[in-house]
XYZ file of C-alpha atoms in Angstrom:
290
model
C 95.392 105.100 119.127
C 98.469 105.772 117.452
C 101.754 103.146 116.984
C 104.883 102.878 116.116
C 104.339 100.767 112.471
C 105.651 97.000 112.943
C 107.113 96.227 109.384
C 109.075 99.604 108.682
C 112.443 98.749 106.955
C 114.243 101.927 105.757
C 113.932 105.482 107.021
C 113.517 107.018 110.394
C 112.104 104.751 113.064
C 109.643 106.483 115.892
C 111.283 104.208 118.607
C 113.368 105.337 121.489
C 111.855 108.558 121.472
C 113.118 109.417 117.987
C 111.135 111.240 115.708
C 108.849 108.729 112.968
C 106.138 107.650 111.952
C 102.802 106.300 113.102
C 100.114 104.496 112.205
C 96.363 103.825 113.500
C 93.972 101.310 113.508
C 92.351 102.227 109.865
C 94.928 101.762 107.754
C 96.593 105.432 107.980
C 99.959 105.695 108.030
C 101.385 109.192 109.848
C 104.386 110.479 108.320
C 106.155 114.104 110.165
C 107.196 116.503 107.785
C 110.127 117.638 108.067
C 111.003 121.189 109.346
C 112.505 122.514 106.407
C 111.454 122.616 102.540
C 111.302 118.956 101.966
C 108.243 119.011 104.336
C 106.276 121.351 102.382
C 107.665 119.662 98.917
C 106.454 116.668 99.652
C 103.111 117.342 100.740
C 103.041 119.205 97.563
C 103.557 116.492 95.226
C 100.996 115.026 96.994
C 99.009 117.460 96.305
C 99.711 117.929 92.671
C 100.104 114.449 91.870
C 96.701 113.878 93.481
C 94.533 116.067 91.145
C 96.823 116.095 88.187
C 94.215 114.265 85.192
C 96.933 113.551 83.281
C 98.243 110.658 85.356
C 96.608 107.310 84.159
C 94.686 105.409 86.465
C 96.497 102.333 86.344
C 99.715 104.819 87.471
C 97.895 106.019 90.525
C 97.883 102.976 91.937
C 101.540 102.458 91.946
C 101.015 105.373 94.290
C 99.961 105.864 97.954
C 96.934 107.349 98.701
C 97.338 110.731 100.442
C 94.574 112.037 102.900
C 96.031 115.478 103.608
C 98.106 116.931 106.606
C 96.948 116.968 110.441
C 98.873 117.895 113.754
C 99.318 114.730 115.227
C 101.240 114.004 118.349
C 104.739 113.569 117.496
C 106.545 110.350 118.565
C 109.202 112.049 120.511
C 107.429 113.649 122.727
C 107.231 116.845 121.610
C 103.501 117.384 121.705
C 101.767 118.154 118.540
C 103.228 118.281 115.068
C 101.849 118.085 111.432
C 102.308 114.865 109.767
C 101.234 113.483 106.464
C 98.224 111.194 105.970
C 99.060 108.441 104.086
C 97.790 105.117 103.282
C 99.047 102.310 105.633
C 100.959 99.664 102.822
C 100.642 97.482 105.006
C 97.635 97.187 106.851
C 95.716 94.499 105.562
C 98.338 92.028 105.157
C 99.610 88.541 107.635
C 103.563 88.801 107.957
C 104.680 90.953 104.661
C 108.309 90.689 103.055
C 108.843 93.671 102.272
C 111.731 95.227 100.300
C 112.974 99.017 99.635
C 114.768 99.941 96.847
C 116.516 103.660 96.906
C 116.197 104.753 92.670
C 118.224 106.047 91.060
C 122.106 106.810 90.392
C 121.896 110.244 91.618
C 119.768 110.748 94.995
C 120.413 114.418 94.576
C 118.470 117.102 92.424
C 121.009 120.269 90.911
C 118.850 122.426 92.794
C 120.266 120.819 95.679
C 122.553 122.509 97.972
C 126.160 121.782 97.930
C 126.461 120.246 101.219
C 123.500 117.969 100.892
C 124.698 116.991 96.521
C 128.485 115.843 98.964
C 126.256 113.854 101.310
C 124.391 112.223 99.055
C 127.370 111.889 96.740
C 129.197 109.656 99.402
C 126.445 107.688 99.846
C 125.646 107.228 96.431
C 129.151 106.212 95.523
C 129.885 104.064 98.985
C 126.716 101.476 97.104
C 125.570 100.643 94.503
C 123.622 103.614 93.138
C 126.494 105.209 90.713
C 127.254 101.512 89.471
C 123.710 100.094 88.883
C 121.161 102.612 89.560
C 120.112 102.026 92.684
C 120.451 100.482 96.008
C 118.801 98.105 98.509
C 117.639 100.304 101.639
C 116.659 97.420 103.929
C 114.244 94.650 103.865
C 112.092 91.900 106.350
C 111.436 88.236 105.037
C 108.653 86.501 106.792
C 110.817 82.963 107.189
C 108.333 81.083 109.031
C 105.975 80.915 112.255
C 109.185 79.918 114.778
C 112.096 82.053 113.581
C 109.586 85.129 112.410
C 111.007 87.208 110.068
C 114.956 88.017 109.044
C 116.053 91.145 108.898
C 119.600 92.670 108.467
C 120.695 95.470 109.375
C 120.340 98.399 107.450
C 124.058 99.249 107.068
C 124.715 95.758 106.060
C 122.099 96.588 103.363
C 123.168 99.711 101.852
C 127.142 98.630 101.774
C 125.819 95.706 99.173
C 127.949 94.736 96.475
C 126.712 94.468 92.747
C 126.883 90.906 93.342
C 125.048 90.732 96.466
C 122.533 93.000 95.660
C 121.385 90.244 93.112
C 121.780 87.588 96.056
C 119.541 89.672 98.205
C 117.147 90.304 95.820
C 116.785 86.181 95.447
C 116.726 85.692 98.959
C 113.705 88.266 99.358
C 111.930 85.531 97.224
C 113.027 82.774 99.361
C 112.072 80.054 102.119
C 115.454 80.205 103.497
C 116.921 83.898 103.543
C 119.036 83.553 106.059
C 120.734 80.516 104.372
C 124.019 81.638 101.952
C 122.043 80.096 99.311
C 118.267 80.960 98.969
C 116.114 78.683 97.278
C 114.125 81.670 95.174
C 111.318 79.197 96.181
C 108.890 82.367 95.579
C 110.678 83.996 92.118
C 108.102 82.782 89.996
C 104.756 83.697 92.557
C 106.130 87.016 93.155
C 108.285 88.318 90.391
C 106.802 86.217 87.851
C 103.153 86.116 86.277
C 101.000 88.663 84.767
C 100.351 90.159 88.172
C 103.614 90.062 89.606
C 106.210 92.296 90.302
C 107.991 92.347 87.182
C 105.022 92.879 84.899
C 104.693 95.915 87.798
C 107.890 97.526 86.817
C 107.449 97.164 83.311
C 104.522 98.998 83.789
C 106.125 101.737 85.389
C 108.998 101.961 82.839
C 106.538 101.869 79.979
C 105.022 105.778 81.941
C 108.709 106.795 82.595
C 109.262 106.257 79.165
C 106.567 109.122 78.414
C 106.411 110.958 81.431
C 107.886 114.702 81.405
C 105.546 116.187 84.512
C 108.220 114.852 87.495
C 111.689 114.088 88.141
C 112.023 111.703 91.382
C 114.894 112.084 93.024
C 115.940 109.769 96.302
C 112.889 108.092 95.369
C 112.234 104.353 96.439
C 110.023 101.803 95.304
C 108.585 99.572 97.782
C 107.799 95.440 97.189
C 105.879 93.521 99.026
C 103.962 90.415 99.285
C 102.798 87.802 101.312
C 104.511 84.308 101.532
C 101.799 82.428 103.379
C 99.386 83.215 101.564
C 101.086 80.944 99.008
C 101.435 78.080 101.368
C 97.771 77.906 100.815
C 97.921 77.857 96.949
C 96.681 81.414 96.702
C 98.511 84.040 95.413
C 101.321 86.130 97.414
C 99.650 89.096 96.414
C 102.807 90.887 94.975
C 102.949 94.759 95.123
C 105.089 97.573 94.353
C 104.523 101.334 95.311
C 106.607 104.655 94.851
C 107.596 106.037 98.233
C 109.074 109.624 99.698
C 108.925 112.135 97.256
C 110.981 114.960 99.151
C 112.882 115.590 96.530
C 110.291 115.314 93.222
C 110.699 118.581 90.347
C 109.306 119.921 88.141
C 110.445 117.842 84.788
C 110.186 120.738 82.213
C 109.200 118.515 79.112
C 112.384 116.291 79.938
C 112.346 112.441 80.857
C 113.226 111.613 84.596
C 116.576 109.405 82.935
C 117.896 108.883 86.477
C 115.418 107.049 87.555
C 114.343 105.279 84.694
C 117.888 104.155 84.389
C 117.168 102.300 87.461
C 114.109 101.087 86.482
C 115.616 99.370 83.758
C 118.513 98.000 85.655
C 116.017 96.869 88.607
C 114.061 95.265 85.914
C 116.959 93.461 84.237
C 118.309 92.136 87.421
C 114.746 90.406 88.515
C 114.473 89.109 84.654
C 117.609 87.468 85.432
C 116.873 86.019 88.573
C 113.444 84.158 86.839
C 115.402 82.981 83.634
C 118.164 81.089 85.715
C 116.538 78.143 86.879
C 119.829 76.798 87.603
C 120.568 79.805 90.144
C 117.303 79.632 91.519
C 115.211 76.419 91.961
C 111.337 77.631 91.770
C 109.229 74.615 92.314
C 108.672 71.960 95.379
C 110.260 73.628 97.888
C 107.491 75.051 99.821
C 107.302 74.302 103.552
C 104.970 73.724 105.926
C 104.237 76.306 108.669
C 105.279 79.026 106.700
């Protein structure tokens, strides 16, 4: 029996008889393709980036898993339609944050048409993708068993300031997210640590820094972890994974520098948030119930 998933943040939502994606009971996660080339590029990359031997295994895993294509019936009601198989990110976990981050300062390839390089220009240069790299895309904190989770909208999201961007990226980490100012009582559980989401990304710049096979384009990468899990003194179970890849080329012996250059900014701005204590208070603050 398929669903509409219940912790999607960014991208099209298969509610109100809108056209999105599903998932099942297994840990699948159904994704339409869409009717024109980014459809068949997609499932491409998949395909590619699934048997390519060059990519190291400790890359694939920053990856979903892909389980091939299937005609699926569609979420808006118009009877069946072929969707991606993808792994469900979040199956197996209790009340995920979860975070997505739109790489990059250009969302647009040059192969791109010139209608779609002006659409994605105004976006691009309405946030904070020219100025930093990239941009939040929307985002659910698990704030505790009464008030659920908080979630703005996604407008409010994308029209972040520099400045806020960094605020929202502490209060991801945070008991009190909806408070002006979080406590980053998380920072150090999930950005921090040799499993955490910072040693993640430095993992991923260190292939970027290398990697000539792809250029990502209106790429995002995806955090998520678990906050209650550290109520019980185990560990939040931090994650990151690479998500839509419409818009991946071919990178001709040339490093993706868009993205990377978003990487790195993604990366400072997270080192910054764990080096401030004074910004971001890290110990004692965990509540009960959460």
């Amino acid at each position: 029996m398929l669903k509409v998933p219940d912790h999607q943040v960014a991208g099209h939502n298969a509610d109100g008889g809108k056209l999105g994606p599903l998932i099942d009971e297994s840990g699948r996660f159904y994704k339409p393709l869409q009717g024109d080339e980014r459809g068949s590029n997609e499932v491409a990359f998949y395909t590619s980036f699934s048997s390519n031997t060059k990519i190291p295994d400790h890359i694939t895993r920053f990856f979903p898993k892909f389980y091939g294509t299937q005609l699926v019936d569609a979420s808006d009601g118009t009877g069946m339609q072929p969707h991606m198989i993808l792994q469900d990110l979040t199956f197996d976990r209790v009340n995920p944050s979860v975070l997505d981050i739109k790489m990059g300062s250009r969302t647009w390839a040059p192969q791109s048409p010139e209608d779609y390089i002006n659409k994605c220009l105004k976006k691009d240069r309405e946030s904070t993708s020219v100025s930093i790299g990239f941009r939040l895309s929307g985002l659910q904190v698990f704030e505790s068993k009464e008030s659920g989770f908080w979630k703005p909208g996604k407008s409010e999201v994308r029209s972040l300031s520099t400045d806020n961007v960094s605020l929202f990226l502490k209060k991801y980490v945070s008991s009190n997210p909806s408070h002006s100012e979080p406590d980053c009582a998380f920072a150090s559980k999930v950005y921090g640590g040799s499993t955490g989401i910072l040693s993640q990304l430095l993992e991923l710049k260190a292939w970027f820094e290398d990697q000539t096979i792809y250029h990502f384009y209106s790429c995002s990468i995806l955090m998520i972890f678990e906050k209650g899990t550290a109520i019980n003194g185990k560990s939040t179970r931090p994650e990151i994974k690479l998500v839509d890849f419409a818009h991946v080329f071919e990178g001709n012996g040339i490093i993706d520098h868009n993205f990377l250059g978003g990487l790195c900014s993604l990366i400072k701005v997270i080192s910054e948030i764990l080096i401030t204590p004074k910004d971001c208070v890290t110990d004692g603050l965990l509540e009960d119930g959460q």
